[in-house]
Amino acid sequence: MEVKTPKKRGRKPINIDPDRVEHLASQGLGVMDICRSLGVGWDTFNKYREKKNSGISEALDKGKSKGLAFVTSKLMETIEDKNFNAISFYLRNRAPEDWSDRQVVDHQLNLGDVLTQARERIIDHQAQALPKRTQAPTVSASAKGEGEGVNE
C-alpha cells in the first residue's frame, strides 16, 4: 500500500531577498516597481519592510544611495569633459536660486479693487456717452411762415 503525504496547508512563505531589493532600488525603480518585479503586493512588501530584522528597509535605502552615487559620478565625469549641457544641468539643480532659467514674478492682485475700478469706469463711460437732454427746439415765427408778407 502506498503512503500519501498530506498536502501542506496555508500560504507559501514569502521570502523577499534584500540583495535583490537593493539591486532594483539602485536601478532607480520605485517601491511599486520593485514589488511588481518581486511578484509581491505592496502591503506584503511594506509589512516586511516594517520588520526590524528583515533588512528590507535598509536594502531599499542603500540601493537608492548607490544609484544616486553612480549617476552623480557619471554626471561629474561628463562635466569634467566640459559638456555644457551637463554643467548647466548641474548648476540649475544644485543652485536654482542663482542659475534658474525661470523668472518668477510675484504680483499681488486684489480682485475687489479691480472690480470696483471697472465698475467706476463703466459708470463714467455711460455718463459721457449719453447725450445731454435739452429742451425741444422752439420754432420761430419766421420758420412757420408767419409774417412773411403773404396776402390772403
PDB file of C-alpha atoms in Angstrom:
ATOM      1  CA  MET A   1       0.000   0.000   0.000  1.00  0.00           C
ATOM      2  CA  GLU A   2       1.202   3.468  -0.894  1.00  0.00           C
ATOM      3  CA  VAL A   3       1.645   6.080   1.832  1.00  0.00           C
ATOM      4  CA  LYS A   4       0.322   9.509   0.863  1.00  0.00           C
ATOM      5  CA  THR A   5       1.906  12.584   2.298  1.00  0.00           C
ATOM      6  CA  PRO A   6      -0.633  15.159   3.320  1.00  0.00           C
ATOM      7  CA  LYS A   7      -0.605  18.480   1.464  1.00  0.00           C
ATOM      8  CA  LYS A   8       0.673  21.450   3.365  1.00  0.00           C
ATOM      9  CA  ARG A   9      -1.987  23.874   4.314  1.00  0.00           C
ATOM     10  CA  GLY A  10      -1.844  27.640   4.221  1.00  0.00           C
ATOM     11  CA  ARG A  11       0.040  30.086   2.104  1.00  0.00           C
ATOM     12  CA  LYS A  12       3.539  29.532   0.899  1.00  0.00           C
ATOM     13  CA  PRO A  13       6.064  31.614   2.814  1.00  0.00           C
ATOM     14  CA  ILE A  14       7.207  34.735   1.011  1.00  0.00           C
ATOM     15  CA  ASN A  15      10.912  35.400   1.004  1.00  0.00           C
ATOM     16  CA  ILE A  16      11.996  38.838  -0.115  1.00  0.00           C
ATOM     17  CA  ASP A  17      15.699  38.939  -0.861  1.00  0.00           C
ATOM     18  CA  PRO A  18      17.264  42.175   0.471  1.00  0.00           C
ATOM     19  CA  ASP A  19      20.086  41.923  -2.105  1.00  0.00           C
ATOM     20  CA  ARG A  20      17.541  41.850  -4.936  1.00  0.00           C
ATOM     21  CA  VAL A  21      15.689  44.835  -3.397  1.00  0.00           C
ATOM     22  CA  GLU A  22      18.977  46.750  -3.157  1.00  0.00           C
ATOM     23  CA  HIS A  23      19.836  45.996  -6.783  1.00  0.00           C
ATOM     24  CA  LEU A  24      16.405  47.058  -8.066  1.00  0.00           C
ATOM     25  CA  ALA A  25      16.447  50.263  -5.984  1.00  0.00           C
ATOM     26  CA  SER A  26      19.905  51.126  -7.321  1.00  0.00           C
ATOM     27  CA  GLN A  27      18.446  50.894 -10.832  1.00  0.00           C
ATOM     28  CA  GLY A  28      16.074  53.742  -9.940  1.00  0.00           C
ATOM     29  CA  LEU A  29      12.902  51.698  -9.547  1.00  0.00           C
ATOM     30  CA  GLY A  30      10.221  52.898  -7.185  1.00  0.00           C
ATOM     31  CA  VAL A  31       8.627  50.771  -4.479  1.00  0.00           C
ATOM     32  CA  MET A  32       5.683  49.701  -6.662  1.00  0.00           C
ATOM     33  CA  ASP A  33       8.025  48.667  -9.495  1.00  0.00           C
ATOM     34  CA  ILE A  34      10.144  46.671  -7.044  1.00  0.00           C
ATOM     35  CA  CYS A  35       7.006  44.952  -5.740  1.00  0.00           C
ATOM     36  CA  ARG A  36       5.955  44.020  -9.285  1.00  0.00           C
ATOM     37  CA  SER A  37       9.435  42.731 -10.070  1.00  0.00           C
ATOM     38  CA  LEU A  38       9.464  40.569  -6.945  1.00  0.00           C
ATOM     39  CA  GLY A  39       5.911  39.342  -7.528  1.00  0.00           C
ATOM     40  CA  VAL A  40       4.543  40.576  -4.209  1.00  0.00           C
ATOM     41  CA  GLY A  41       1.917  43.137  -3.314  1.00  0.00           C
ATOM     42  CA  TRP A  42       2.664  46.494  -1.784  1.00  0.00           C
ATOM     43  CA  ASP A  43       1.059  45.502   1.525  1.00  0.00           C
ATOM     44  CA  THR A  44       3.258  42.411   1.802  1.00  0.00           C
ATOM     45  CA  PHE A  45       6.387  44.366   0.888  1.00  0.00           C
ATOM     46  CA  ASN A  46       5.507  47.089   3.384  1.00  0.00           C
ATOM     47  CA  LYS A  47       4.889  44.501   6.129  1.00  0.00           C
ATOM     48  CA  TYR A  48       8.348  43.013   5.546  1.00  0.00           C
ATOM     49  CA  ARG A  49       9.890  46.478   5.313  1.00  0.00           C
ATOM     50  CA  GLU A  50       8.490  47.440   8.725  1.00  0.00           C
ATOM     51  CA  LYS A  51      10.031  44.392  10.396  1.00  0.00           C
ATOM     52  CA  LYS A  52      13.248  45.455  12.076  1.00  0.00           C
ATOM     53  CA  ASN A  53      15.204  42.286  11.425  1.00  0.00           C
ATOM     54  CA  SER A  54      14.263  41.787   7.758  1.00  0.00           C
ATOM     55  CA  GLY A  55      16.779  44.306   6.377  1.00  0.00           C
ATOM     56  CA  ILE A  56      14.423  45.290   3.544  1.00  0.00           C
ATOM     57  CA  SER A  57      14.197  48.939   4.586  1.00  0.00           C
ATOM     58  CA  GLU A  58      17.975  49.246   4.845  1.00  0.00           C
ATOM     59  CA  ALA A  59      18.424  47.497   1.478  1.00  0.00           C
ATOM     60  CA  LEU A  60      15.966  49.916  -0.128  1.00  0.00           C
ATOM     61  CA  ASP A  61      17.762  52.976   1.267  1.00  0.00           C
ATOM     62  CA  LYS A  62      21.198  51.569   0.426  1.00  0.00           C
ATOM     63  CA  GLY A  63      20.133  50.792  -3.144  1.00  0.00           C
ATOM     64  CA  LYS A  64      18.762  54.296  -3.677  1.00  0.00           C
ATOM     65  CA  SER A  65      22.013  55.758  -2.368  1.00  0.00           C
ATOM     66  CA  LYS A  66      24.116  53.512  -4.616  1.00  0.00           C
ATOM     67  CA  GLY A  67      22.102  54.516  -7.672  1.00  0.00           C
ATOM     68  CA  LEU A  68      22.390  58.200  -6.844  1.00  0.00           C
ATOM     69  CA  ALA A  69      26.134  57.888  -6.263  1.00  0.00           C
ATOM     70  CA  PHE A  70      26.594  56.123  -9.620  1.00  0.00           C
ATOM     71  CA  VAL A  71      24.596  58.696 -11.585  1.00  0.00           C
ATOM     72  CA  THR A  72      26.319  61.588  -9.814  1.00  0.00           C
ATOM     73  CA  SER A  73      29.741  60.168 -10.629  1.00  0.00           C
ATOM     74  CA  LYS A  74      28.776  59.825 -14.307  1.00  0.00           C
ATOM     75  CA  LEU A  75      27.479  63.402 -14.303  1.00  0.00           C
ATOM     76  CA  MET A  76      30.743  64.632 -12.824  1.00  0.00           C
ATOM     77  CA  GLU A  77      32.726  62.733 -15.457  1.00  0.00           C
ATOM     78  CA  THR A  78      30.646  64.434 -18.145  1.00  0.00           C
ATOM     79  CA  ILE A  79      31.215  67.822 -16.510  1.00  0.00           C
ATOM     80  CA  GLU A  80      34.969  67.142 -16.450  1.00  0.00           C
ATOM     81  CA  ASP A  81      34.753  66.511 -20.207  1.00  0.00           C
ATOM     82  CA  LYS A  82      33.470  70.115 -20.465  1.00  0.00           C
ATOM     83  CA  ASN A  83      29.973  69.194 -21.628  1.00  0.00           C
ATOM     84  CA  PHE A  84      27.985  72.437 -21.430  1.00  0.00           C
ATOM     85  CA  ASN A  85      24.617  70.697 -21.050  1.00  0.00           C
ATOM     86  CA  ALA A  86      25.880  68.695 -18.072  1.00  0.00           C
ATOM     87  CA  ILE A  87      27.329  71.810 -16.447  1.00  0.00           C
ATOM     88  CA  SER A  88      24.096  73.721 -16.980  1.00  0.00           C
ATOM     89  CA  PHE A  89      22.018  70.832 -15.613  1.00  0.00           C
ATOM     90  CA  TYR A  90      24.177  70.586 -12.509  1.00  0.00           C
ATOM     91  CA  LEU A  91      24.061  74.310 -11.771  1.00  0.00           C
ATOM     92  CA  ARG A  92      20.303  74.633 -12.359  1.00  0.00           C
ATOM     93  CA  ASN A  93      19.613  71.773  -9.967  1.00  0.00           C
ATOM     94  CA  ARG A  94      22.193  72.493  -7.262  1.00  0.00           C
ATOM     95  CA  ALA A  95      21.717  76.268  -7.085  1.00  0.00           C
ATOM     96  CA  PRO A  96      18.303  77.035  -8.627  1.00  0.00           C
ATOM     97  CA  GLU A  97      18.027  80.453  -6.981  1.00  0.00           C
ATOM     98  CA  ASP A  98      21.136  81.606  -8.867  1.00  0.00           C
ATOM     99  CA  TRP A  99      21.014  79.573 -12.094  1.00  0.00           C
ATOM    100  CA  SER A 100      17.340  79.033 -12.856  1.00  0.00           C
ATOM    101  CA  ASP A 101      16.068  79.757 -16.354  1.00  0.00           C
ATOM    102  CA  ARG A 102      12.685  80.552 -14.907  1.00  0.00           C
ATOM    103  CA  GLN A 103      11.758  84.051 -13.845  1.00  0.00           C
ATOM    104  CA  VAL A 104       9.301  84.359 -11.011  1.00  0.00           C
ATOM    105  CA  VAL A 105       7.022  87.367 -10.881  1.00  0.00           C
ATOM    106  CA  ASP A 106       5.439  87.953  -7.502  1.00  0.00           C
ATOM    107  CA  HIS A 107       2.397  90.129  -8.005  1.00  0.00           C
ATOM    108  CA  GLN A 108      -0.415  90.684  -5.557  1.00  0.00           C
ATOM    109  CA  LEU A 109      -3.833  91.278  -7.075  1.00  0.00           C
ATOM    110  CA  ASN A 110      -6.913  92.326  -5.171  1.00  0.00           C
ATOM    111  CA  LEU A 111      -9.968  91.341  -7.211  1.00  0.00           C
ATOM    112  CA  GLY A 112     -12.261  93.524  -5.123  1.00  0.00           C
ATOM    113  CA  ASP A 113     -10.340  96.638  -6.132  1.00  0.00           C
ATOM    114  CA  VAL A 114     -10.220  95.555  -9.766  1.00  0.00           C
ATOM    115  CA  LEU A 115     -13.986  95.062  -9.887  1.00  0.00           C
ATOM    116  CA  THR A 116     -14.656  98.369  -8.142  1.00  0.00           C
ATOM    117  CA  GLN A 117     -12.415 100.258 -10.586  1.00  0.00           C
ATOM    118  CA  ALA A 118     -14.029  98.530 -13.567  1.00  0.00           C
ATOM    119  CA  ARG A 119     -17.493  99.406 -12.290  1.00  0.00           C
ATOM    120  CA  GLU A 120     -16.466 103.060 -11.887  1.00  0.00           C
ATOM    121  CA  ARG A 121     -15.084 103.149 -15.453  1.00  0.00           C
ATOM    122  CA  ILE A 122     -18.328 101.729 -16.819  1.00  0.00           C
ATOM    123  CA  ILE A 123     -20.389 104.327 -14.976  1.00  0.00           C
ATOM    124  CA  ASP A 124     -18.106 107.162 -16.164  1.00  0.00           C
ATOM    125  CA  HIS A 125     -18.247 105.924 -19.746  1.00  0.00           C
ATOM    126  CA  GLN A 126     -22.030 105.697 -19.692  1.00  0.00           C
ATOM    127  CA  ALA A 127     -22.299 109.213 -18.304  1.00  0.00           C
ATOM    128  CA  GLN A 128     -20.090 110.586 -21.083  1.00  0.00           C
ATOM    129  CA  ALA A 129     -21.819 108.653 -23.858  1.00  0.00           C
ATOM    130  CA  LEU A 130     -25.361 109.786 -23.059  1.00  0.00           C
ATOM    131  CA  PRO A 131     -26.364 112.988 -24.885  1.00  0.00           C
ATOM    132  CA  LYS A 132     -27.364 115.860 -22.667  1.00  0.00           C
ATOM    133  CA  ARG A 133     -31.086 116.433 -22.692  1.00  0.00           C
ATOM    134  CA  THR A 134     -32.006 119.814 -23.943  1.00  0.00           C
ATOM    135  CA  GLN A 135     -35.365 121.364 -24.472  1.00  0.00           C
ATOM    136  CA  ALA A 136     -37.034 120.759 -27.775  1.00  0.00           C
ATOM    137  CA  PRO A 137     -36.053 123.451 -30.228  1.00  0.00           C
ATOM    138  CA  THR A 138     -38.583 126.217 -30.473  1.00  0.00           C
ATOM    139  CA  VAL A 139     -39.786 127.049 -33.875  1.00  0.00           C
ATOM    140  CA  SER A 140     -39.627 130.763 -34.549  1.00  0.00           C
ATOM    141  CA  ALA A 141     -42.344 132.651 -36.299  1.00  0.00           C
ATOM    142  CA  SER A 142     -40.243 133.103 -39.363  1.00  0.00           C
ATOM    143  CA  ALA A 143     -39.753 129.389 -39.658  1.00  0.00           C
ATOM    144  CA  LYS A 144     -43.528 128.835 -39.584  1.00  0.00           C
ATOM    145  CA  GLY A 145     -44.005 131.157 -42.443  1.00  0.00           C
ATOM    146  CA  GLU A 146     -45.908 133.758 -40.479  1.00  0.00           C
ATOM    147  CA  GLY A 147     -45.365 137.371 -41.090  1.00  0.00           C
ATOM    148  CA  GLU A 148     -43.592 136.989 -44.366  1.00  0.00           C
ATOM    149  CA  GLY A 149     -45.975 139.273 -46.013  1.00  0.00           C
ATOM    150  CA  VAL A 150     -48.206 136.689 -47.549  1.00  0.00           C
ATOM    151  CA  ASN A 151     -51.506 138.172 -48.626  1.00  0.00           C
ATOM    152  CA  GLU A 152     -54.642 136.390 -48.043  1.00  0.00           C
TER     153      GLU A 152
END
